[in-house]
XYZ file of C-alpha atoms in Angstrom:
474
model
C 5.704 22.709 49.673
C 7.523 22.524 46.344
C 7.407 18.735 46.416
C 3.665 18.851 47.120
C 3.043 21.188 44.170
C 5.094 18.967 41.882
C 3.162 15.900 43.007
C -0.150 17.653 42.362
C 0.977 18.684 38.882
C 1.956 15.107 38.063
C -1.379 13.827 39.363
C -3.304 16.401 37.329
C -1.352 15.477 34.196
C -2.059 11.778 34.770
C -5.788 12.533 35.171
C -5.851 14.563 31.964
C -4.037 11.825 30.030
C -6.450 9.207 31.378
C -9.476 11.317 30.413
C -8.059 11.947 26.929
C -7.309 8.249 26.415
C -10.785 7.223 27.604
C -12.421 9.858 25.379
C -10.443 8.638 22.374
C -11.430 5.018 23.081
C -15.112 5.855 23.595
C -15.385 8.133 20.575
C -13.490 5.634 18.433
C -15.814 2.809 19.474
C -18.892 4.861 18.598
C -17.572 6.201 15.285
C -16.192 2.938 13.942
C -19.306 1.025 15.006
C -21.287 3.546 12.964
C -18.879 3.196 10.021
C -19.267 -0.607 10.211
C -22.978 -0.178 9.572
C -22.524 2.466 6.868
C -20.057 0.251 4.989
C -22.576 -2.620 4.941
C -25.260 -0.287 3.583
C -22.898 1.055 0.935
C -22.168 -2.532 -0.104
C -25.823 -2.908 -1.118
C -25.817 0.510 -2.831
C -22.786 -0.394 -4.949
C -24.214 -3.797 -5.829
C -27.245 -2.062 -7.338
C -25.154 0.677 -8.988
C -22.695 -1.824 -10.491
C -25.557 -3.857 -11.917
C -27.194 -0.715 -13.321
C -24.044 0.652 -14.983
C -22.227 -2.576 -15.893
C -25.110 -5.065 -16.202
C -23.573 -7.514 -13.759
C -22.989 -7.970 -10.058
C -19.414 -7.084 -9.169
C -17.639 -9.010 -6.386
C -16.581 -7.381 -3.140
C -14.894 -8.759 -0.044
C -17.626 -8.073 2.481
C -20.376 -10.050 0.728
C -18.633 -13.015 -0.852
C -18.395 -16.679 -0.010
C -15.616 -19.228 -0.059
C -14.475 -21.425 -2.933
C -12.439 -24.571 -2.887
C -8.684 -24.386 -3.299
C -6.096 -27.090 -3.989
C -2.678 -27.833 -2.579
C 0.348 -27.252 -4.767
C 1.700 -30.647 -3.808
C 4.587 -29.443 -1.664
C 2.454 -29.386 1.453
C 3.112 -25.724 2.131
C 1.444 -23.554 -0.488
C -2.180 -23.455 -1.525
C -3.228 -22.509 -5.023
C -6.547 -21.104 -6.150
C -8.558 -23.434 -8.351
C -12.033 -23.007 -9.761
C -14.101 -24.910 -12.301
C -13.571 -23.290 -15.686
C -10.440 -21.527 -14.497
C -7.303 -22.200 -16.501
C -4.725 -24.047 -14.417
C -2.047 -21.875 -15.996
C -3.408 -18.928 -13.997
C -2.947 -20.366 -10.530
C -2.327 -17.914 -7.730
C -0.431 -18.629 -4.566
C -2.627 -17.707 -1.656
C 0.356 -16.385 0.270
C 0.387 -13.493 -2.232
C -3.094 -12.420 -1.136
C -3.509 -10.868 2.310
C -6.286 -12.221 4.502
C -6.933 -8.653 5.620
C -8.827 -8.200 2.361
C -11.686 -10.386 3.522
C -11.201 -10.753 7.303
C -11.321 -7.478 9.188
C -12.628 -7.924 12.749
C -15.242 -5.405 13.838
C -18.261 -5.109 16.102
C -20.505 -6.544 13.384
C -18.118 -9.397 12.642
C -17.843 -10.244 16.335
C -21.639 -10.369 16.589
C -21.715 -12.566 13.475
C -19.245 -14.998 14.996
C -21.247 -15.156 18.236
C -24.388 -15.820 16.200
C -22.689 -18.541 14.168
C -21.372 -20.261 17.277
C -24.769 -20.070 18.972
C -26.554 -21.469 15.913
C -24.026 -24.275 15.665
C -24.566 -25.021 19.345
C -28.302 -25.251 18.636
C -27.510 -27.341 15.535
C -29.110 -24.802 13.219
C -27.504 -24.195 9.838
C -26.714 -20.458 9.708
C -27.488 -18.316 6.697
C -25.297 -15.259 6.869
C -24.014 -12.870 4.253
C -20.504 -11.562 4.610
C -16.981 -12.867 4.660
C -16.625 -12.257 8.391
C -19.455 -14.658 9.122
C -18.062 -17.290 6.825
C -14.612 -16.862 8.358
C -15.859 -18.731 11.414
C -16.641 -21.846 9.399
C -14.047 -21.590 6.639
C -11.709 -24.550 6.271
C -8.029 -24.387 5.466
C -8.655 -25.321 1.856
C -10.957 -22.473 0.911
C -10.425 -19.101 -0.660
C -12.556 -15.980 -0.838
C -14.727 -16.082 -3.959
C -13.974 -12.448 -4.845
C -10.388 -13.471 -5.571
C -11.609 -16.287 -7.817
C -13.986 -13.905 -9.623
C -11.213 -11.400 -10.261
C -8.948 -14.141 -11.590
C -11.733 -15.206 -13.926
C -11.982 -11.634 -15.203
C -8.211 -11.584 -15.673
C -8.382 -14.660 -17.886
C -11.191 -13.148 -19.925
C -9.185 -9.970 -20.395
C -11.595 -7.604 -18.640
C -9.575 -4.611 -17.478
C -11.337 -1.477 -18.691
C -12.075 1.340 -16.204
C -15.211 0.940 -14.108
C -18.066 3.450 -13.993
C -16.886 4.805 -10.650
C -13.393 5.567 -11.991
C -12.139 8.505 -14.013
C -12.039 7.892 -17.754
C -10.246 11.073 -18.810
C -7.434 10.958 -21.347
C -4.697 11.108 -18.704
C -6.196 8.359 -16.516
C -7.076 5.976 -19.335
C -4.199 6.548 -21.780
C -2.760 3.125 -20.892
C -5.888 1.233 -22.016
C -5.271 1.951 -25.725
C -1.890 0.208 -25.727
C -1.694 -3.475 -26.659
C 1.328 -4.020 -24.410
C 0.758 -3.087 -20.784
C 3.889 -1.433 -19.454
C 4.567 0.899 -16.545
C 5.149 4.575 -17.187
C 8.860 5.363 -16.714
C 10.515 8.772 -16.659
C 14.143 8.529 -17.756
C 16.894 11.116 -17.490
C 20.582 10.809 -18.285
C 22.637 8.980 -20.907
C 20.524 6.520 -22.872
C 23.397 4.580 -24.390
C 25.945 2.903 -22.127
C 25.297 4.789 -18.870
C 27.907 4.378 -16.144
C 25.216 3.140 -13.763
C 21.430 3.042 -13.421
C 19.343 4.336 -10.519
C 15.774 3.129 -9.944
C 13.416 5.433 -8.032
C 10.262 3.892 -6.495
C 7.583 6.180 -5.074
C 5.307 5.550 -2.093
C 1.612 4.885 -1.594
C -0.800 7.133 -3.535
C 1.989 8.996 -5.310
C 3.799 8.937 -8.645
C 7.201 9.222 -10.291
C 6.820 13.022 -10.176
C 7.678 12.790 -6.470
C 11.249 12.248 -7.678
C 11.409 13.991 -11.045
C 10.021 17.284 -9.699
C 12.116 17.344 -6.535
C 15.462 15.570 -6.960
C 16.122 15.284 -10.701
C 16.649 19.041 -11.250
C 19.147 19.193 -8.386
C 21.571 16.429 -9.351
C 24.952 17.717 -10.438
C 26.002 17.799 -14.081
C 28.517 15.016 -13.443
C 25.809 12.815 -11.894
C 23.425 13.431 -14.788
C 26.130 12.431 -17.272
C 27.165 9.312 -15.360
C 23.860 7.914 -14.056
C 20.686 7.040 -15.904
C 17.849 8.008 -13.581
C 14.701 5.861 -13.922
C 11.576 6.899 -11.985
C 8.603 4.560 -12.359
C 4.875 4.950 -11.802
C 3.816 1.809 -9.960
C 1.052 -0.424 -11.284
C -2.272 1.301 -10.583
C -0.767 4.737 -9.931
C 0.195 7.821 -11.916
C 0.176 7.196 -15.662
C 0.750 3.461 -15.401
C -1.927 0.853 -16.226
C -4.758 0.501 -13.721
C -6.370 -2.841 -14.662
C -9.647 -3.463 -12.857
C -8.949 -7.193 -12.664
C -5.572 -6.988 -10.941
C -5.095 -8.020 -7.317
C -2.016 -5.741 -7.098
C 0.028 -8.290 -5.196
C 3.688 -7.827 -4.356
C 4.575 -10.235 -7.162
C 2.550 -8.282 -9.713
C 4.231 -5.020 -8.732
C 7.716 -6.532 -8.842
C 7.082 -8.370 -12.123
C 5.882 -5.160 -13.775
C 8.964 -3.254 -12.577
C 11.190 -5.997 -13.954
C 9.502 -6.115 -17.359
C 8.958 -2.353 -17.749
C 12.234 -1.073 -16.320
C 14.938 -3.705 -15.915
C 14.212 -5.608 -19.137
C 13.015 -2.752 -21.355
C 15.934 -0.491 -20.427
C 18.421 -3.382 -20.286
C 19.410 -2.646 -16.701
C 22.108 -4.987 -15.397
C 23.199 -3.413 -12.115
C 21.478 -0.544 -10.348
C 20.992 1.545 -7.235
C 17.544 1.788 -5.638
C 16.008 4.825 -3.957
C 12.585 4.125 -2.448
C 10.036 5.927 -0.309
C 7.497 4.426 2.128
C 5.566 1.647 0.313
C 8.308 1.621 -2.316
C 10.764 0.377 0.325
C 8.922 -2.958 0.474
C 9.203 -3.331 -3.303
C 12.858 -2.291 -3.143
C 13.622 -5.027 -0.605
C 11.767 -7.601 -2.726
C 13.773 -6.557 -5.798
C 17.053 -6.722 -3.878
C 16.203 -10.218 -2.637
C 15.371 -11.297 -6.184
C 18.461 -9.646 -7.738
C 21.071 -9.856 -4.954
C 24.049 -9.495 -7.252
C 22.675 -6.568 -9.244
C 21.754 -4.046 -6.550
C 24.632 -1.637 -5.828
C 23.002 0.298 -2.984
C 19.682 0.561 -1.152
C 18.436 3.955 0.022
C 15.178 3.658 1.948
C 13.077 6.595 3.120
C 10.553 5.940 5.900
C 10.400 2.133 5.455
C 7.112 0.767 6.922
C 8.604 -2.184 8.796
C 6.553 -3.460 11.738
C 8.235 -6.518 13.320
C 5.699 -9.228 14.045
C 6.089 -10.615 17.603
C 6.980 -14.268 17.998
C 3.910 -16.397 18.436
C 1.728 -14.023 16.425
C 0.038 -16.329 13.903
C -1.741 -13.646 11.877
C 1.115 -11.422 10.727
C -0.916 -9.444 8.195
C -3.636 -8.749 10.766
C -1.007 -7.518 13.226
C 0.469 -5.111 10.650
C -3.001 -3.851 9.723
C -3.712 -3.031 13.364
C -0.403 -1.120 13.559
C -1.051 0.795 10.343
C -4.760 1.367 10.961
C -5.570 1.116 14.702
C -9.256 2.174 14.418
C -8.725 5.298 16.466
C -10.076 8.822 15.988
C -6.876 10.448 17.232
C -4.360 11.189 15.854
C -6.035 12.240 12.567
C -3.592 10.183 10.480
C -4.796 7.071 12.333
C -8.398 7.946 11.492
C -7.603 8.373 7.797
C -5.563 5.177 7.624
C -8.273 3.230 9.438
C -11.004 4.360 7.055
C -8.826 3.541 4.037
C -7.841 0.122 5.376
C -10.961 -1.193 7.116
C -13.811 -0.006 4.919
C -13.934 -1.224 1.330
C -17.044 0.694 0.297
C -16.462 3.893 2.256
C -12.993 4.166 0.735
C -14.514 3.470 -2.683
C -16.921 6.349 -2.086
C -13.999 8.629 -1.261
C -12.313 7.634 -4.526
C -15.585 8.139 -6.409
C -15.942 11.658 -5.075
C -12.298 12.687 -5.281
C -10.379 10.628 -7.856
C -13.142 10.451 -10.462
C -13.506 14.232 -10.222
C -9.815 14.932 -9.778
C -9.697 17.789 -12.278
C -12.215 19.775 -10.226
C -10.377 19.101 -6.961
C -7.018 19.967 -8.524
C -8.440 23.299 -9.704
C -10.046 23.966 -6.315
C -6.850 23.088 -4.418
C -4.784 25.423 -6.572
C -7.363 28.175 -6.163
C -7.622 27.901 -2.381
C -3.906 27.421 -1.692
C -2.849 29.842 -4.452
C -0.439 27.194 -5.735
C 1.329 26.926 -2.379
C 0.920 23.142 -2.624
C 2.939 21.785 -5.500
C 0.676 20.563 -8.293
C 2.513 17.268 -8.809
C 1.695 16.231 -5.233
C -2.006 16.887 -5.790
C -2.023 15.124 -9.170
C -0.129 12.134 -7.762
C -2.583 11.860 -4.870
C -5.584 11.696 -7.214
C -4.050 9.540 -9.984
C -5.118 6.081 -8.822
C -8.168 3.857 -8.662
C -9.832 2.441 -5.577
C -9.069 -1.080 -6.777
C -5.351 -0.277 -7.041
C -5.093 1.539 -3.710
C -7.237 -0.989 -1.803
C -5.395 -4.089 -3.007
C -1.926 -2.536 -2.797
C -2.584 -1.382 0.768
C -3.665 -4.856 1.851
C -1.532 -7.148 -0.320
C 1.733 -5.199 -0.134
C 1.754 -3.180 3.101
C -0.281 -5.547 5.294
C 0.277 -8.780 3.390
C 4.075 -8.680 3.612
C 3.974 -8.689 7.416
C 5.052 -12.324 7.495
C 7.685 -11.903 4.767
C 9.679 -8.878 5.850
C 11.821 -10.729 8.374
C 12.807 -13.242 5.714
C 13.595 -10.484 3.221
C 15.732 -8.603 5.735
C 17.595 -11.768 6.718
C 18.501 -12.276 3.054
C 19.548 -8.628 2.785
C 21.777 -9.114 5.836
C 23.314 -12.427 4.783
C 23.286 -12.465 0.966
C 22.859 -8.960 -0.452
C 26.142 -7.190 0.199
C 25.179 -3.718 -0.935
C 25.234 -0.592 1.219
C 21.958 0.156 3.044
C 21.077 3.715 4.028
C 17.854 4.750 5.777
C 16.468 8.278 6.045
C 13.519 9.158 8.256
C 11.854 12.424 9.196
C 11.858 13.069 12.918
C 8.312 14.470 12.691
C 6.945 11.657 10.504
C 3.436 10.819 11.753
C 2.647 8.413 8.893
C 5.420 5.878 9.464
C 6.954 6.081 12.968
C 10.714 6.491 13.289
C 10.796 3.202 15.225
C 10.260 1.398 11.916
C 13.689 2.469 10.687
C 15.372 1.447 13.930
C 13.560 -1.884 13.764
C 14.997 -2.433 10.300
C 18.499 -1.576 11.497
C 18.124 -4.092 14.320
C 17.525 -6.741 11.650
C 20.258 -5.433 9.293
C 22.967 -4.024 11.601
C 25.083 -2.557 8.794
C 22.233 -0.250 7.756
C 22.869 3.408 8.564
C 19.912 5.346 9.960
C 19.754 9.110 9.497
C 16.865 10.760 11.358
C 16.357 14.267 9.996
C 14.809 16.524 12.596
C 11.896 18.842 11.796
C 11.034 16.867 8.652
C 8.001 14.662 8.085
C 6.921 11.925 5.652
C 6.977 14.258 2.636
C 9.420 17.018 3.566
C 12.131 14.414 4.157
C 12.570 14.853 0.392
C 10.714 18.043 -0.548
C 12.150 20.062 2.324
C 15.782 19.268 1.509
C 16.025 18.655 -2.214
C 19.534 19.899 -2.899
C 20.981 18.384 0.265
C 19.387 15.015 -0.347
C 20.515 14.992 -4.004
C 24.112 15.493 -2.839
C 23.740 12.776 -0.203
C 22.516 10.331 -2.836
C 25.427 11.124 -5.119
C 27.784 10.428 -2.229
C 26.099 7.089 -1.523
C 26.408 6.036 -5.162
C 30.083 7.044 -5.289
C 30.915 5.203 -2.067
C 29.279 2.013 -3.311
C 31.942 1.831 -6.027
C 34.843 2.622 -3.734
């Protein structure tokens, strides 16, 4: 009798799980099919609006064509080339993720079927959209939006667009002749014992560190270490050029010029969160003898299976699975798959950030720390969109190589912290990284999530960091 009841309970649970999974799949199919259509319509709306406000058509990735590219001569890398484009501004295509202009969807699948059918009937297709052109694109072509943005970069066009906030805080960088990242420094300025570089995550700022950890470091740590927290390119108070592609190389180059060179940093520790972990690994690979320790919080490492030819596409599907549930998957999918819907979100929220900051403080009665709200709003769509694709998705095929170099060449200590309740970056990512770098130590903190892994244990984490820095010199 007991066994029968147990069997019935298991069967009922299996039925409920099956129904929930089917409902999620069906609802997701309907919603994202609808969003596919809405994004196409918004593309037309923004074309008209851009022309009205800026007197020219602005490029986007869903309605652009392909341009010719040239080989670099080594047989492996392709460089962008365009008539009238200075050859000194060549861009390696491997720095640009194909997820920017190739995002499979119901509409794109229909486009491909149409293209194939027209080719079978020997009819030359006339289709608008990068997904349609993807079916006929050769190896030596590149999306024209990238070429257009490079052309703007040469011409020096980088002022804020009409759909972006132009307040004093958001545009303070545009008045400076030298574009440099915003860096918050604390500790001895002359001859510090050691330097520590803090790199924040996606849609955040240096305040994530300065408002949480900096006040809790001991007096001895503050006198021995120079703490350097940087606002990444496109975020916080750092420059947000409209012509930047926000590639991994651009982010790393700006950190080098704005932090390492400006502050004359020779050797340093790195503390990085989420997206910042990818930049931290790239810096460690580039400066293997200078990095004293690596502390990574919630590193977004998704190992690409062997035989998977489209690494960036695989990572995009892991980050943004086009599912309604859980809610974090829905938000990530909208941000990653829909260029114009996500631009609309930024138009409504980021451009009017002062109103939303006031409303958030009023509703929550300041229960949400203001620096988190300000950091969330202090970016442009161009910066968030390109960083999401070119850094998080685009490094899918590079991470294994980076981690192999960390394992074999970079001899510094590697520590990983991850919240047990993190629903943004799964805990498996940290264990995957340890599998690639066995000496890495993984510390899963229970009852903490993607943010409270730092904010929920400020004093404790500050002491742990001090211990890591001391041990690296032992």
